Amino acid sequence: MAENEPLVRWLGGANVLISRLFIADAATNVGRAIRVVGRAAATTAFDGGRGFAGEAGCRLLAIVVVCLAMVGCEREAAYPSRPITLVCPWAAGGGTDRVSRQMAAHLETELGVPVNVINATGGKGVTGHSRGLDARPDGYTLSMITLELNMMHWSGLTRLTPDDCIPLMSVNEDYAALFVRGDAPWQTLPELEQAIREQPGRLKASGTASGGAWHLALAGWLLAANFQADDVVWVSSTGAGPSLQELLSGGLDMVCCSLPEAESLFRAGELRALGVMSPERVEGYEKIPTFVEQGTDWTLGGWRGLAFPLGTPEPRVERMTAAILRVVRGETAIRTAEGDSTFPDFMRAAGFNNEARGPDEFRRFMAENDEKFGRLLTSEAMRSVNVDRFSPMTFPNLLLALFGATLVSLGVQRWWQRRAAVAVADEAPRTSAAATTEGDLGSERLPSITIRGRDSFVLVVLAVSAYVMLVETVGFVLMVAGLLAGLMVWFRVRPWVALLIGLAAAVIVYQVFANVLRVPLPGGWLGW
């Protein structure tokens, strides 16, 4: 025992050193590993030092254990140490996308790591908000949340509420406006209202998903003007950008969105703004009258802000909040064709209202909005806004039904083959029937679906389902490599070949998307 005292003392010193260098959780894990090795050294004596090259071997073993235990340890002060994902729940080209990309560019300068924007569209905002707020709470997934977070759960679209995130800062608040094409026959809001009155249900509008902020803005205007909420047909879309393009192509009669979202088309004369849903005229757009001025008492605006998933470590929340604050104050700049530009410079030039609220004020603001929209969206007058032709689970349920029907049809066909085989066996001569197997009988009359073929079909479907459900948690590379290798082994590829191909394919696809296309894929447990 005495001959191992130097080793035990060395291990104890290493434990103290690591405890000072690394965060508490990592130090605890490393310390435990060191103590385990120390006890093993003290109790076994390593065969008197002969079997393990004496004290030098003990020291080497301890170093190896410490190095292995430190794998994955990060200095908290080093955050961030890898690329950050900013999830935008709306389509490219819209206002939320533009604000997100500017914020990402400035955060890259402030944080010193890439900040990649992902447009996770669909589900009326549910897809993007869910992807961002349900992500791993490690500080590497940031969400650009919008007004829809105050609305979606009241419409029964999701369980997410403002309480399911850590609000960092609101960066923008804009009021809705109503646009028509520059060559449209309506010059003012009253003229458009008269056209709706003469032919209710003929005109079409868009700007976002059905039940989204701009849909609510338009429906609220119609109700305030004594129309029915469906007197203008709402066409669901993934954001203002696609809606404006559809308006110009003649597929829509009007678009409801914020002024900055239509800034370039409006300034170019391709669009006409009939009114803005603000209490007073908007700075920079003084020529556009408010709805109130034109006889309709209705106002509504949207907001955008940044948030982390619940459970994100407080030091990382504070670090990101401080970085965002510097950005919105204009303390960071990026180089553009016109020279250095700050985030407030972009917001002013694009016509966005640069409304910043800190974490506590932002939380209170969302709570107040949530209560307001809860009363509005559950009222009888607005019930039609929440009613869709298809529920959010219609298509997933349809796919599940098709999958079930496929399995049933395979089972029925298998049963029919067995029945046909038995019938053939009964009709055949007794001597030939004894020499004929069930698999051979009737094989020429009916196509055979083997058990392995059926199982292969089910396995592929399960693999795709597992990818969809687990990729955010496990990570793209691990998930794809594992699934590909497993499927190839099932299809009789040699295990080592399947593993190599699976790993190579997953890594290549990940690198192409993350580094070439700058579309980051889910990181999961290991960050890749």
Coordinates of N, CA and C in Angstrom, one line a residue, residues 110-219:
E110 N -20.3 39.6 -33.2 CA -20.2 39.8 -31.7 C -19.7 38.5 -31.0
L111 N -20.2 37.4 -31.5 CA -19.8 36.1 -30.8 C -18.6 35.4 -31.3
G112 N -18.2 35.7 -32.6 CA -17.1 35.1 -33.2 C -17.3 33.7 -33.7
V113 N -18.5 33.3 -33.9 CA -18.8 31.9 -34.4 C -19.9 32.1 -35.5
P114 N -20.0 31.2 -36.5 CA -21.1 31.3 -37.5 C -22.5 31.2 -36.8
V115 N -23.4 32.0 -37.3 CA -24.8 31.9 -36.8 C -25.6 31.7 -38.1
N116 N -26.1 30.5 -38.2 CA -26.8 30.1 -39.5 C -28.3 30.1 -39.3
V117 N -29.0 30.7 -40.3 CA -30.5 30.8 -40.2 C -31.1 29.7 -40.9
I118 N -32.1 29.0 -40.3 CA -32.9 28.0 -40.8 C -34.3 28.4 -41.0
N119 N -34.9 28.4 -42.2 CA -36.3 28.7 -42.4 C -37.1 27.4 -42.2
A120 N -37.6 27.2 -41.0 CA -38.4 26.0 -40.7 C -39.9 26.4 -40.8
T121 N -40.4 26.3 -42.0 CA -41.8 26.8 -42.3 C -42.8 25.6 -42.2
G122 N -44.0 26.0 -42.2 CA -45.1 25.1 -42.3 C -45.9 25.0 -40.9
G123 N -47.0 24.4 -41.0 CA -47.8 24.3 -39.8 C -48.3 25.6 -39.2
K124 N -48.4 26.6 -40.0 CA -48.9 27.9 -39.5 C -48.0 28.5 -38.5
G125 N -46.7 28.2 -38.6 CA -45.7 28.7 -37.6 C -45.4 27.7 -36.5
V126 N -46.1 26.6 -36.5 CA -45.9 25.6 -35.5 C -44.5 24.9 -35.7
T127 N -44.2 24.6 -37.0 CA -43.0 23.9 -37.3 C -41.8 24.6 -36.8
G128 N -41.6 25.9 -37.1 CA -40.5 26.6 -36.7 C -40.4 26.9 -35.2
H129 N -41.5 27.3 -34.6 CA -41.5 27.5 -33.2 C -41.2 26.2 -32.4
S130 N -41.7 25.1 -32.9 CA -41.5 23.8 -32.2 C -40.0 23.4 -32.4
R131 N -39.5 23.6 -33.6 CA -38.1 23.1 -33.8 C -37.2 23.9 -32.9
G132 N -37.4 25.2 -32.8 CA -36.5 26.1 -32.0 C -36.7 25.9 -30.5
L133 N -37.9 25.8 -30.0 CA -38.1 25.8 -28.6 C -38.1 24.4 -28.0
D134 N -38.2 23.4 -28.9 CA -38.0 22.0 -28.4 C -36.6 21.5 -28.6
A135 N -35.7 22.3 -29.1 CA -34.4 21.9 -29.4 C -33.6 21.6 -28.0
R136 N -32.5 21.0 -28.2 CA -31.6 20.7 -27.0 C -31.2 22.1 -26.4
P137 N -31.5 22.2 -25.1 CA -31.2 23.5 -24.4 C -29.7 23.7 -24.1
D138 N -28.9 23.8 -25.1 CA -27.5 24.0 -24.8 C -26.9 25.3 -25.2
G139 N -27.8 26.2 -25.6 CA -27.4 27.6 -26.0 C -26.9 27.7 -27.5
Y140 N -27.1 26.6 -28.2 CA -26.7 26.6 -29.6 C -27.8 26.6 -30.6
T141 N -29.1 26.7 -30.1 CA -30.3 26.9 -30.9 C -31.0 28.1 -30.4
L142 N -31.1 29.1 -31.3 CA -31.8 30.3 -31.0 C -33.0 30.4 -31.8
S143 N -34.1 31.0 -31.3 CA -35.4 31.1 -32.1 C -35.8 32.5 -32.3
M144 N -36.2 32.9 -33.5 CA -36.9 34.2 -33.7 C -38.4 33.9 -33.6
I145 N -38.9 34.2 -32.4 CA -40.3 33.9 -32.1 C -41.1 35.1 -32.6
T146 N -42.4 34.9 -32.9 CA -43.2 35.9 -33.5 C -44.6 35.9 -32.7
L147 N -45.4 36.9 -33.2 CA -46.7 37.0 -32.6 C -47.5 35.7 -32.5
E148 N -47.3 34.9 -33.5 CA -48.0 33.6 -33.6 C -47.9 32.8 -32.3
L149 N -46.8 32.9 -31.6 CA -46.7 32.2 -30.3 C -47.8 32.6 -29.3
N150 N -48.4 33.8 -29.5 CA -49.5 34.2 -28.6 C -50.8 33.7 -29.2
M151 N -50.8 33.0 -30.3 CA -52.1 32.7 -31.0 C -52.2 31.2 -31.2
M152 N -51.2 30.5 -31.6 CA -51.3 29.1 -32.0 C -52.0 28.2 -31.0
H153 N -51.7 28.3 -29.8 CA -52.2 27.4 -28.8 C -53.7 27.7 -28.6
W154 N -54.1 29.0 -28.8 CA -55.6 29.3 -28.7 C -56.3 28.7 -29.8
S155 N -55.7 28.5 -30.9 CA -56.3 27.9 -32.1 C -56.2 26.4 -32.1
G156 N -55.6 25.8 -31.0 CA -55.5 24.3 -30.9 C -54.5 23.7 -31.8
L157 N -53.5 24.5 -32.3 CA -52.5 24.1 -33.2 C -51.3 23.4 -32.5
T158 N -51.0 23.8 -31.3 CA -49.8 23.4 -30.6 C -50.0 23.6 -29.1
R159 N -49.2 22.9 -28.3 CA -49.2 23.1 -26.9 C -48.3 24.3 -26.5
L160 N -47.5 24.8 -27.4 CA -46.5 25.8 -27.1 C -47.2 27.1 -26.7
T161 N -46.7 27.7 -25.6 CA -47.1 29.0 -25.2 C -45.9 29.9 -24.9
P162 N -46.1 31.2 -24.6 CA -44.9 32.0 -24.2 C -44.2 31.5 -23.0
D163 N -44.9 30.6 -22.2 CA -44.2 30.1 -21.0 C -43.2 29.0 -21.3
D164 N -43.2 28.5 -22.6 CA -42.3 27.4 -23.0 C -41.0 27.9 -23.6
C165 N -40.6 29.1 -23.2 CA -39.3 29.6 -23.8 C -38.7 30.5 -22.7
I166 N -37.4 30.8 -23.0 CA -36.7 31.8 -22.2 C -36.6 33.0 -23.0
P167 N -37.4 34.1 -22.8 CA -37.3 35.3 -23.7 C -36.0 36.0 -23.4
L168 N -35.3 36.4 -24.5 CA -34.1 37.1 -24.4 C -34.3 38.6 -24.7
M169 N -34.9 38.9 -25.8 CA -35.2 40.3 -26.1 C -36.1 40.4 -27.3
S170 N -37.0 41.3 -27.3 CA -37.8 41.6 -28.5 C -37.0 42.6 -29.3
V171 N -37.1 42.5 -30.6 CA -36.2 43.4 -31.5 C -37.1 44.2 -32.4
N172 N -38.4 43.9 -32.5 CA -39.1 44.6 -33.5 C -40.6 44.5 -33.3
E173 N -41.4 45.6 -33.6 CA -42.8 45.6 -33.5 C -43.4 46.4 -34.7
D174 N -44.2 45.8 -35.5 CA -44.7 46.5 -36.7 C -46.2 46.3 -36.8
Y175 N -46.9 47.3 -37.3 CA -48.4 47.2 -37.5 C -48.6 46.7 -38.9
A176 N -49.8 46.0 -39.0 CA -50.2 45.4 -40.3 C -50.7 46.5 -41.2
A177 N -50.5 46.3 -42.5 CA -51.0 47.2 -43.6 C -51.7 46.4 -44.7
L178 N -52.5 47.0 -45.5 CA -53.2 46.3 -46.5 C -52.7 46.8 -47.9
F179 N -52.3 45.9 -48.7 CA -51.7 46.2 -50.1 C -52.5 45.6 -51.2
V180 N -52.6 46.3 -52.3 CA -53.2 45.8 -53.5 C -52.2 46.1 -54.6
R181 N -52.4 45.5 -55.8 CA -51.5 45.8 -56.9 C -51.6 47.3 -57.3
G182 N -50.5 47.8 -57.9 CA -50.5 49.2 -58.4 C -51.5 49.5 -59.4
D183 N -52.0 48.5 -60.2 CA -53.0 48.7 -61.2 C -54.4 48.3 -60.7
A184 N -54.6 48.0 -59.5 CA -55.9 47.6 -59.0 C -56.9 48.7 -59.1
P185 N -58.2 48.4 -59.2 CA -59.2 49.5 -59.4 C -59.5 50.3 -58.1
W186 N -59.0 49.8 -56.9 CA -59.4 50.5 -55.7 C -58.3 51.4 -55.3
Q187 N -58.6 52.7 -55.1 CA -57.7 53.7 -54.7 C -57.6 53.9 -53.2
T188 N -58.7 53.6 -52.5 CA -58.8 53.9 -51.1 C -59.5 52.6 -50.4
L189 N -59.4 52.6 -49.1 CA -60.0 51.5 -48.3 C -61.5 51.5 -48.5
P190 N -62.2 52.6 -48.4 CA -63.7 52.6 -48.6 C -64.1 52.0 -49.9
E191 N -63.3 52.2 -51.0 CA -63.6 51.7 -52.3 C -63.5 50.1 -52.3
L192 N -62.5 49.6 -51.6 CA -62.3 48.2 -51.5 C -63.5 47.6 -50.6
E193 N -63.8 48.3 -49.6 CA -64.9 47.8 -48.7 C -66.2 47.7 -49.5
Q194 N -66.4 48.7 -50.4 CA -67.6 48.7 -51.3 C -67.6 47.5 -52.2
A195 N -66.4 47.1 -52.8 CA -66.3 46.0 -53.7 C -66.6 44.7 -52.9
I196 N -66.2 44.6 -51.7 CA -66.4 43.4 -50.8 C -67.9 43.3 -50.5
R197 N -68.5 44.5 -50.3 CA -70.0 44.5 -50.0 C -70.8 44.1 -51.1
E198 N -70.4 44.4 -52.3 CA -71.1 44.1 -53.5 C -71.0 42.6 -53.9
Q199 N -69.8 42.0 -53.7 CA -69.6 40.6 -54.0 C -68.8 39.9 -52.9
P200 N -69.5 39.6 -51.8 CA -68.8 38.9 -50.7 C -68.3 37.5 -51.1
G201 N -67.1 37.2 -50.7 CA -66.6 35.9 -51.0 C -65.9 35.8 -52.3
R202 N -65.8 36.9 -53.1 CA -65.2 36.8 -54.4 C -63.7 37.1 -54.3
L203 N -63.3 38.1 -53.5 CA -61.9 38.6 -53.4 C -61.1 37.6 -52.5
K204 N -59.8 37.5 -52.9 CA -58.9 36.6 -52.2 C -57.7 37.4 -51.6
A205 N -57.3 37.0 -50.4 CA -56.2 37.7 -49.7 C -55.3 36.7 -49.1
S206 N -54.0 37.1 -48.8 CA -53.1 36.3 -48.1 C -52.1 37.1 -47.4
G207 N -51.0 36.5 -46.9 CA -50.0 37.2 -46.1 C -49.2 36.3 -45.1
T208 N -49.9 35.3 -44.7 CA -49.3 34.3 -43.8 C -50.2 33.0 -43.8
A209 N -49.9 32.2 -42.9 CA -50.8 30.9 -42.8 C -52.2 31.3 -42.3
S210 N -53.1 30.4 -42.6 CA -54.5 30.6 -42.1 C -54.4 30.6 -40.6
G211 N -55.0 31.6 -40.0 CA -55.0 31.7 -38.5 C -53.8 32.4 -38.0
G212 N -52.9 32.9 -38.9 CA -51.7 33.6 -38.4 C -52.0 35.1 -38.1
A213 N -51.0 35.8 -37.8 CA -51.2 37.2 -37.3 C -51.8 38.1 -38.4
W214 N -51.4 38.0 -39.6 CA -51.9 38.9 -40.6 C -53.3 38.4 -41.0
H215 N -53.6 37.1 -40.9 CA -55.0 36.7 -41.2 C -55.9 37.2 -40.1
L216 N -55.5 37.2 -38.9 CA -56.2 37.8 -37.8 C -56.4 39.2 -38.0
A217 N -55.4 39.9 -38.5 CA -55.5 41.4 -38.7 C -56.6 41.7 -39.7
L218 N -56.6 40.9 -40.8 CA -57.6 41.1 -41.9 C -59.0 40.8 -41.4
A219 N -59.1 39.6 -40.7 CA -60.4 39.2 -40.2 C -61.0 40.2 -39.2

